[in-house]
Amino acid sequence: MEKKMKLETRAVHAGDRKQPANRDAFVPVTTPIYASSSFLYADTAKLDRVLGHEEEGYSYARYENPTRSALEETLANLEGGAGAVACSSGMMAMELALQAALMDRPKAILAANALYGATLSLLTKVFEPMGVESDFVDICDFDTVRAKLAYRRYACVTMETISNPLLRVGEIDRIAVAAREQGALLVVDNTFATPMLARPLELGATYSVHSVTKFLAGHGDVLGGAVISDADGLPGLTALSRITGPVLGPFESYLTMRGIKTFPLRMERQCANACRVAAWLQAHPGIEKVHYCGDPAHPDAATIRRLLPQGLRGALVSFSIAGAGREQVFRFMDRLKLVVRGTSLGDVHTLALYPAIASHRDLAPKQRARLGIGDGLVRLCLGIEAVDDIIADLDQALSE
Ligand SMILES: *Cc1c(COP(=O)(O)O)cnc(C)c1O
């Protein structure tokens, strides 16, 4: 699959229709589900060469499975990576990427202070007790990021392309350079942006992490993750993965691959819907504040214009209901008829989430307030429905 074709084309074709060695054999149009834990050859000498890495091939599913490999090829293709490892969840992918970064580097991580809740828990409740310290920084304040990097040696910097739920955007490219100067890698969670909006490896990151559960699989039926790597990071990543087996099963790999074929179409519509809904919310008298990457008054507007493609500003919109606390937000959520109250994002259906009881539940109210996550804040991820129906549902749920 040629890299120069457009992403929409590569999403449909990459990874599929491998020509078998025997050219007379048929070629399946889409990669089938290979439900097999091991693979054998006509002669043992070939298996020996495959196990010894002298020849490419499949031997055991913890190492490689053809369905998963096809998905990994697609993912690497979409983000310009040298390879990828598809994992059993987004969090498994995050752990794998951070472990690979830590392997032969200082046992310290410089992390964005706005992170997905479970990533924060991974740093403080898993890595910290194992002796890996994390320092936290406002990732949108580049001068402070650079100062921190100069002050202490880190294995890596970790951040999200678009943060949750306030949708802040840091300067990935400049941070990648600053990190590299100090021997640290950059690990970017690109789940919210997707390869349509950002390709972190092209901006200098070593690992781009995804929860494929979200936009890439896109239909609310898969739990999965992926790490996409540049050439330097790949040997460490795959060596670790072959030992620990954090990998995605063939059924989920198949579903994710199927989802990716329509992901560019879905994402375009989802971004367009978010743009319309953000404008509608801005004009609504019952809404105090709207967080949206397409807002010209966004605190990172200059970075967004510089790093994200024109017209694609993401499918997420967060907003505060004026004067609302827990009770009023519960009432709003319970009145939604079309919008699904699911604790996820990136699906074909529009999803609403209340961060105070979901993604940021484990934080004390004061901590949440310090991050700017008030009790009236709701996160919306737009689906592919007709936007007028979504707005009508929000309107009736917000009415007195
Ligand atoms: C969902 C999510 C994760 C975790 O992914 P899982 O597939 O639920 O393990 C990590 N980062 C972000 C930004 C997410 O939205």
Coordinates of C-alpha atoms and ligand atoms in Angstrom, one line a residue:
M1 CA 0.0 0.0 0.0
E2 CA 1.6 3.2 -1.1
K3 CA 2.1 5.9 1.5
K4 CA 1.4 8.7 -0.9
M5 CA -2.3 7.9 -1.4
K6 CA -4.7 9.8 0.8
L7 CA -5.6 8.6 4.3
E8 CA -9.2 7.9 3.3
T9 CA -7.9 5.5 0.6
R10 CA -5.3 3.9 2.9
A11 CA -7.9 3.3 5.6
V12 CA -9.9 1.2 3.2
H13 CA -7.0 -0.8 1.6
A14 CA -4.0 -1.0 3.9
G15 CA -3.2 -4.3 5.4
D16 CA -5.6 -6.4 3.3
R17 CA -5.2 -8.7 0.3
K18 CA -1.7 -10.1 0.9
Q19 CA -0.5 -12.1 -2.1
P20 CA 0.3 -15.6 -0.8
A21 CA 3.6 -17.3 -1.8
N22 CA 1.7 -19.6 -4.1
R23 CA 0.4 -17.2 -6.6
D24 CA -2.4 -19.5 -7.7
A25 CA -4.0 -19.5 -4.2
F26 CA -7.1 -17.4 -3.8
V27 CA -6.8 -14.0 -2.0
P28 CA -9.6 -13.1 0.5
V29 CA -10.9 -9.5 -0.1
T30 CA -10.7 -8.7 3.6
T31 CA -8.3 -10.4 6.1
P32 CA -10.1 -13.2 7.8
I33 CA -10.2 -14.0 11.6
Y34 CA -7.4 -16.4 12.2
A35 CA -8.6 -18.1 15.4
S36 CA -5.4 -20.1 15.9
S37 CA -2.8 -19.9 18.7
S38 CA 0.0 -21.5 16.7
F39 CA 1.1 -21.9 13.1
L40 CA 3.1 -24.6 11.4
Y41 CA 4.9 -25.3 8.2
A42 CA 5.6 -28.2 5.9
D43 CA 9.1 -28.6 7.3
T44 CA 10.5 -27.9 10.8
A45 CA 13.5 -26.1 9.3
K46 CA 11.2 -23.3 8.2
L47 CA 9.7 -23.0 11.7
D48 CA 13.2 -22.9 13.1
R49 CA 14.1 -20.0 10.8
V50 CA 10.8 -18.1 11.8
L51 CA 11.4 -18.6 15.5
G52 CA 15.0 -17.5 15.0
H53 CA 13.9 -14.2 13.3
E54 CA 15.8 -15.3 10.1
E55 CA 12.6 -15.4 8.1
E56 CA 9.3 -13.6 8.5
G57 CA 6.3 -15.8 9.4
Y58 CA 3.8 -16.8 12.0
S59 CA 4.6 -19.2 14.8
Y60 CA 2.8 -18.4 18.0
A61 CA -0.1 -15.9 18.5
R62 CA 1.6 -14.0 21.4
Y63 CA 4.2 -13.0 18.9
E64 CA 2.1 -12.5 15.8
N65 CA -1.4 -13.4 14.5
P66 CA -2.2 -12.7 10.8
T67 CA -5.5 -10.8 11.7
R68 CA -3.7 -8.7 14.2
S69 CA -0.7 -8.1 11.9
A70 CA -3.1 -6.8 9.2
L71 CA -4.6 -4.3 11.7
E72 CA -1.1 -3.3 12.9
E73 CA 0.0 -2.7 9.3
T74 CA -3.1 -0.5 8.7
L75 CA -2.4 1.5 11.9
A76 CA 1.3 2.0 11.1
N77 CA 0.3 3.1 7.6
L78 CA -2.2 5.7 8.8
E79 CA 0.2 7.4 11.1
G80 CA 3.4 7.0 9.2
G81 CA 4.9 4.5 11.7
A82 CA 7.5 1.8 11.2
G83 CA 5.2 -0.7 13.0
A84 CA 2.5 -1.1 15.6
V85 CA 1.4 -3.4 18.4
A86 CA -2.4 -3.8 18.8
C87 CA -3.3 -4.3 22.5
S88 CA -6.1 -5.6 24.5
S89 CA -7.1 -2.1 25.6
G90 CA -6.1 1.5 25.3
M91 CA -4.7 1.4 28.9
M92 CA -2.7 -1.8 28.0
A93 CA -1.2 0.2 25.1
M94 CA -0.4 3.1 27.3
E95 CA 1.4 0.8 29.8
L96 CA 3.3 -1.0 27.0
A97 CA 4.5 2.3 25.5
L98 CA 5.6 3.8 28.9
Q99 CA 7.4 0.5 29.9
A100 CA 9.2 0.5 26.6
A101 CA 10.3 4.1 27.1
L102 CA 11.4 3.3 30.7
M103 CA 13.4 0.2 29.8
D104 CA 16.9 1.6 29.6
R105 CA 16.2 5.2 30.7
P106 CA 15.9 7.1 34.0
K107 CA 13.0 5.9 36.0
A108 CA 11.0 9.1 35.8
I109 CA 8.2 10.5 33.6
L110 CA 7.2 14.0 32.9
A111 CA 3.5 14.0 32.4
A112 CA 0.8 16.5 31.3
N113 CA -1.4 17.3 34.3
A114 CA -4.5 16.9 32.2
L115 CA -4.6 13.2 31.4
Y116 CA -7.2 10.5 31.0
G117 CA -8.2 9.4 34.5
A118 CA -6.8 5.8 34.2
T119 CA -3.5 7.1 32.8
L120 CA -3.1 9.3 35.8
S121 CA -3.9 6.2 38.0
L122 CA -1.3 4.2 36.0
L123 CA 1.3 6.7 36.8
T124 CA 0.5 7.2 40.5
K125 CA -0.9 3.8 41.5
V126 CA 1.2 1.4 39.3
F127 CA 4.4 3.0 38.3
E128 CA 5.0 5.1 41.4
P129 CA 4.9 2.1 43.8
M130 CA 7.4 0.4 41.4
G131 CA 9.8 3.3 41.8
V132 CA 9.0 5.3 38.7
E133 CA 8.3 8.9 39.7
S134 CA 6.1 11.2 37.7
D135 CA 6.3 15.0 37.7
F136 CA 3.3 16.8 36.3
V137 CA 3.3 20.0 34.2
D138 CA 0.9 22.2 32.3
I139 CA 1.7 20.7 28.8
C140 CA 0.4 23.9 27.1
D141 CA 3.0 26.0 28.8
F142 CA 6.0 25.1 26.6
D143 CA 8.6 27.2 28.5
T144 CA 7.8 25.3 31.8
V145 CA 8.0 22.0 30.0
R146 CA 11.4 22.9 28.6
A147 CA 12.6 24.1 32.0
K148 CA 11.4 20.9 33.7
L149 CA 13.3 18.8 31.0
A150 CA 16.5 20.7 31.7
Y151 CA 16.2 20.3 35.4
R152 CA 15.8 16.5 35.6
R153 CA 16.4 13.4 33.4
Y154 CA 13.3 11.7 32.3
A155 CA 12.6 8.5 30.3
C156 CA 9.8 10.3 28.5
V157 CA 7.3 13.0 28.3
T158 CA 3.7 11.9 28.0
M159 CA 0.7 13.9 26.9
E160 CA -2.6 13.8 25.0
T161 CA -2.9 15.5 21.6
I162 CA -6.3 16.9 22.7
S163 CA -6.8 16.7 26.5
N164 CA -9.8 15.3 28.3
P165 CA -12.3 16.9 29.0
L166 CA -11.2 20.6 28.5
L167 CA -9.7 19.9 25.0
R168 CA -6.4 21.7 25.4
V169 CA -3.7 21.2 22.7
G170 CA 0.0 21.3 23.4
E171 CA 2.8 21.9 20.9
I172 CA 3.8 18.3 20.2
D173 CA 6.5 19.2 17.7
R174 CA 8.3 21.6 20.0
I175 CA 8.0 19.3 23.0
A176 CA 9.4 16.4 20.9
V177 CA 12.5 18.4 20.1
A178 CA 13.0 19.6 23.7
A179 CA 12.6 16.1 25.0
R180 CA 15.0 14.6 22.5
E181 CA 17.6 17.2 23.4
Q182 CA 17.5 15.8 26.9
G183 CA 17.5 12.1 25.9
A184 CA 13.8 11.7 26.6
L185 CA 11.2 10.1 24.3
L186 CA 7.7 11.6 23.6
V187 CA 4.7 9.3 24.1
V188 CA 1.4 10.8 22.8
D189 CA -2.1 9.6 23.5
N190 CA -3.7 10.4 20.1
T191 CA -7.1 8.9 20.9
F192 CA -9.1 12.1 20.7
A193 CA -7.3 13.5 17.6
T194 CA -7.1 10.3 15.5
P195 CA -4.8 10.1 12.5
M196 CA -7.2 12.4 10.7
L197 CA -6.3 15.3 12.9
A198 CA -2.8 14.5 14.0
R199 CA 0.0 12.1 13.3
P200 CA 2.3 12.4 16.4
L201 CA 5.2 10.5 14.9
E202 CA 5.4 13.0 12.0
L203 CA 5.7 15.7 14.7
G204 CA 8.6 13.9 16.4
A205 CA 7.0 11.6 18.9
T206 CA 8.4 8.0 19.3
Y207 CA 5.1 6.3 20.3
S208 CA 1.6 7.2 19.4
V209 CA -1.0 5.5 21.6
H210 CA -4.6 4.9 20.9
S211 CA -7.7 3.5 22.6
V212 CA -9.1 1.9 19.4
T213 CA -12.2 1.4 21.5
K214 CA -13.1 5.0 20.5
F215 CA -13.0 6.5 17.0
L216 CA -11.0 3.9 15.1
A217 CA -13.3 0.9 15.8
G218 CA -16.1 3.4 16.2
H219 CA -19.2 1.3 16.8
G220 CA -19.1 0.7 20.6
D221 CA -18.4 -3.0 20.2
V222 CA -14.7 -3.3 20.7
L223 CA -12.3 -2.8 23.6
G224 CA -8.8 -2.4 22.2
G225 CA -5.7 -0.3 22.0
A226 CA -2.6 0.3 19.9
V227 CA 1.0 1.6 20.1
I228 CA 2.3 2.9 16.8
S229 CA 6.1 3.4 16.8
D230 CA 8.8 5.1 14.8
A231 CA 11.8 3.0 13.6
D232 CA 13.9 3.7 16.7
G233 CA 11.3 2.7 19.2
L234 CA 10.0 -0.4 17.5
P235 CA 12.6 -3.1 18.5
G236 CA 12.1 -2.3 22.2
L237 CA 8.4 -2.2 21.9
T238 CA 8.0 -5.5 20.0
A239 CA 10.6 -7.3 22.3
L240 CA 8.5 -6.3 25.3
S241 CA 5.3 -7.3 23.7
R242 CA 6.6 -10.7 22.6
I243 CA 7.4 -11.4 26.3
T244 CA 4.3 -10.1 28.0
G245 CA 1.6 -10.6 25.3
P246 CA -0.5 -7.5 25.9
V247 CA -2.0 -8.2 22.5
L248 CA -5.5 -7.8 20.9
G249 CA -7.3 -11.0 20.0
P250 CA -8.1 -11.9 16.3
F251 CA -11.9 -11.2 16.7
E252 CA -11.4 -7.7 18.1
S253 CA -8.6 -7.1 15.5
Y254 CA -11.0 -7.9 12.7
L255 CA -13.8 -5.6 14.1
T256 CA -11.3 -2.8 14.5
M257 CA -10.0 -3.2 11.0
R258 CA -13.6 -3.2 9.7
G259 CA -14.3 -0.1 11.6
I260 CA -11.2 1.7 10.3
K261 CA -12.4 1.4 6.7
T262 CA -15.2 3.9 7.4
F263 CA -13.4 5.9 10.1
P264 CA -12.4 8.9 7.8
L265 CA -16.1 9.3 6.7
R266 CA -17.4 9.0 10.2
M267 CA -14.8 11.4 11.6
E268 CA -15.6 14.1 9.0
R269 CA -19.3 13.9 9.9
Q270 CA -18.5 13.8 13.6
C271 CA -16.3 16.9 13.4
A272 CA -18.9 18.8 11.3
N273 CA -21.6 17.9 13.9
A274 CA -19.4 19.1 16.7
C275 CA -18.9 22.4 15.0
R276 CA -22.6 22.9 14.6
V277 CA -23.4 21.8 18.2
A278 CA -20.6 24.0 19.7
A279 CA -22.0 27.0 17.9
W280 CA -25.6 26.2 19.1
L281 CA -24.4 25.7 22.7
Q282 CA -22.4 29.0 22.6
A283 CA -25.6 30.9 21.7
H284 CA -27.7 29.0 24.4
P285 CA -28.6 31.3 27.4
G286 CA -28.4 28.3 29.8
I287 CA -24.8 27.5 28.9
E288 CA -22.0 29.2 30.8
K289 CA -19.0 28.0 28.9
V290 CA -18.2 25.9 25.9
H291 CA -14.9 24.1 25.3
Y292 CA -14.3 23.4 21.6
C293 CA -11.1 23.2 19.6
G294 CA -12.7 25.2 16.8
D295 CA -13.5 28.2 19.0
P296 CA -11.3 31.2 17.9
A297 CA -11.1 32.2 21.6
H298 CA -9.7 28.8 22.5
P299 CA -6.6 29.3 24.8
D300 CA -4.5 27.2 22.4
A301 CA -6.0 28.6 19.2
A302 CA -2.6 29.4 17.7
T303 CA -1.3 25.8 18.2
I304 CA -4.6 24.4 16.9
R305 CA -4.3 26.4 13.7
R306 CA -0.7 25.4 13.3
L307 CA -1.0 21.6 14.1
L308 CA -4.5 20.5 13.1
P309 CA -5.9 20.5 9.6
Q310 CA -8.3 23.2 8.5
G311 CA -11.9 22.3 9.1
L312 CA -11.3 19.3 11.4
R313 CA -11.5 20.4 15.0
G314 CA -12.5 17.1 16.6
A315 CA -15.8 15.5 17.6
L316 CA -15.7 16.6 21.3
V317 CA -17.5 19.5 22.9
S318 CA -17.5 20.1 26.6
F319 CA -19.8 22.6 28.2
S320 CA -20.9 24.0 31.6
I321 CA -24.6 24.3 32.4
A322 CA -25.0 27.7 34.0
G323 CA -25.2 27.5 37.8
A324 CA -25.6 23.7 37.7
G325 CA -24.4 21.2 40.3
R326 CA -24.6 17.4 40.4
E327 CA -28.4 17.4 40.7
Q328 CA -29.1 19.6 37.7
V329 CA -26.6 17.7 35.6
F330 CA -28.2 14.4 36.5
R331 CA -31.5 15.9 35.5
F332 CA -30.1 17.0 32.2
M333 CA -28.5 13.6 31.5
D334 CA -31.7 11.7 32.5
R335 CA -33.8 13.8 30.1
L336 CA -31.7 12.9 27.1
K337 CA -33.6 10.7 24.7
L338 CA -31.4 10.3 21.6
V339 CA -27.9 11.1 23.1
V340 CA -26.6 8.0 24.8
R341 CA -25.3 8.4 28.4
G342 CA -22.3 6.2 27.8
T343 CA -18.9 6.4 29.5
S344 CA -17.0 6.3 26.2
L345 CA -16.5 8.4 23.1
G346 CA -15.9 8.1 19.4
D347 CA -18.9 5.9 18.6
V348 CA -21.4 6.3 15.7
H349 CA -23.9 7.5 18.3
T350 CA -23.6 10.8 20.2
L351 CA -22.4 10.2 23.8
A352 CA -22.7 12.4 26.8
L353 CA -20.6 11.9 29.9
Y354 CA -20.5 13.7 33.3
P355 CA -16.7 13.8 34.1
A356 CA -17.3 14.3 37.9
I357 CA -18.8 10.8 38.2
A358 CA -16.9 9.1 35.4
S359 CA -13.5 9.9 34.0
H360 CA -12.6 12.2 36.9
R361 CA -14.5 10.4 39.7
D362 CA -11.4 9.5 41.7
L363 CA -10.3 13.1 42.1
A364 CA -11.4 15.2 45.1
P365 CA -13.8 18.0 44.2
K366 CA -11.1 20.5 44.9
Q367 CA -8.6 18.7 42.6
R368 CA -11.2 18.7 39.9
A369 CA -11.9 22.4 40.4
R370 CA -8.1 23.1 40.2
L371 CA -8.1 21.3 36.8
G372 CA -11.0 23.5 35.7
I373 CA -13.5 20.6 35.8
G374 CA -16.5 22.2 37.6
D375 CA -19.6 20.4 38.9
G376 CA -21.7 21.7 35.9
L377 CA -19.3 20.3 33.2
V378 CA -20.7 17.9 30.7
R379 CA -18.6 16.2 27.9
L380 CA -20.3 15.5 24.6
C381 CA -18.8 13.4 21.8
L382 CA -20.7 13.8 18.6
G383 CA -21.9 10.9 16.6
I384 CA -22.9 10.6 12.9
E385 CA -26.6 11.2 13.4
A386 CA -28.4 14.2 11.7
V387 CA -27.2 17.2 13.6
D388 CA -30.7 18.7 13.9
D389 CA -31.9 15.7 15.8
I390 CA -29.0 15.9 18.2
I391 CA -29.6 19.7 18.8
A392 CA -33.4 19.0 19.3
D393 CA -32.5 16.4 22.0
L394 CA -30.1 18.7 23.8
D395 CA -32.6 21.6 23.6
Q396 CA -35.4 19.6 25.2
A397 CA -33.1 18.2 27.9
L398 CA -31.8 21.8 28.7
S399 CA -35.3 23.3 28.8
E400 CA -36.9 24.2 32.2
Ligands
LIG1 C1 -10.5 5.5 26.6 C2 -9.2 6.2 26.7 C3 -8.1 5.5 27.1 C4 -8.2 4.1 27.7 O1 -8.6 3.2 26.7 P1 -9.3 1.8 27.0 O2 -9.5 1.2 25.6 O3 -10.6 2.2 27.7 O4 -8.4 1.0 27.9 C5 -6.9 6.2 27.2 N1 -6.8 7.5 26.7 C6 -7.9 8.2 26.3 C7 -7.7 9.6 25.8 C8 -9.1 7.5 26.2 O5 -10.2 8.2 25.8

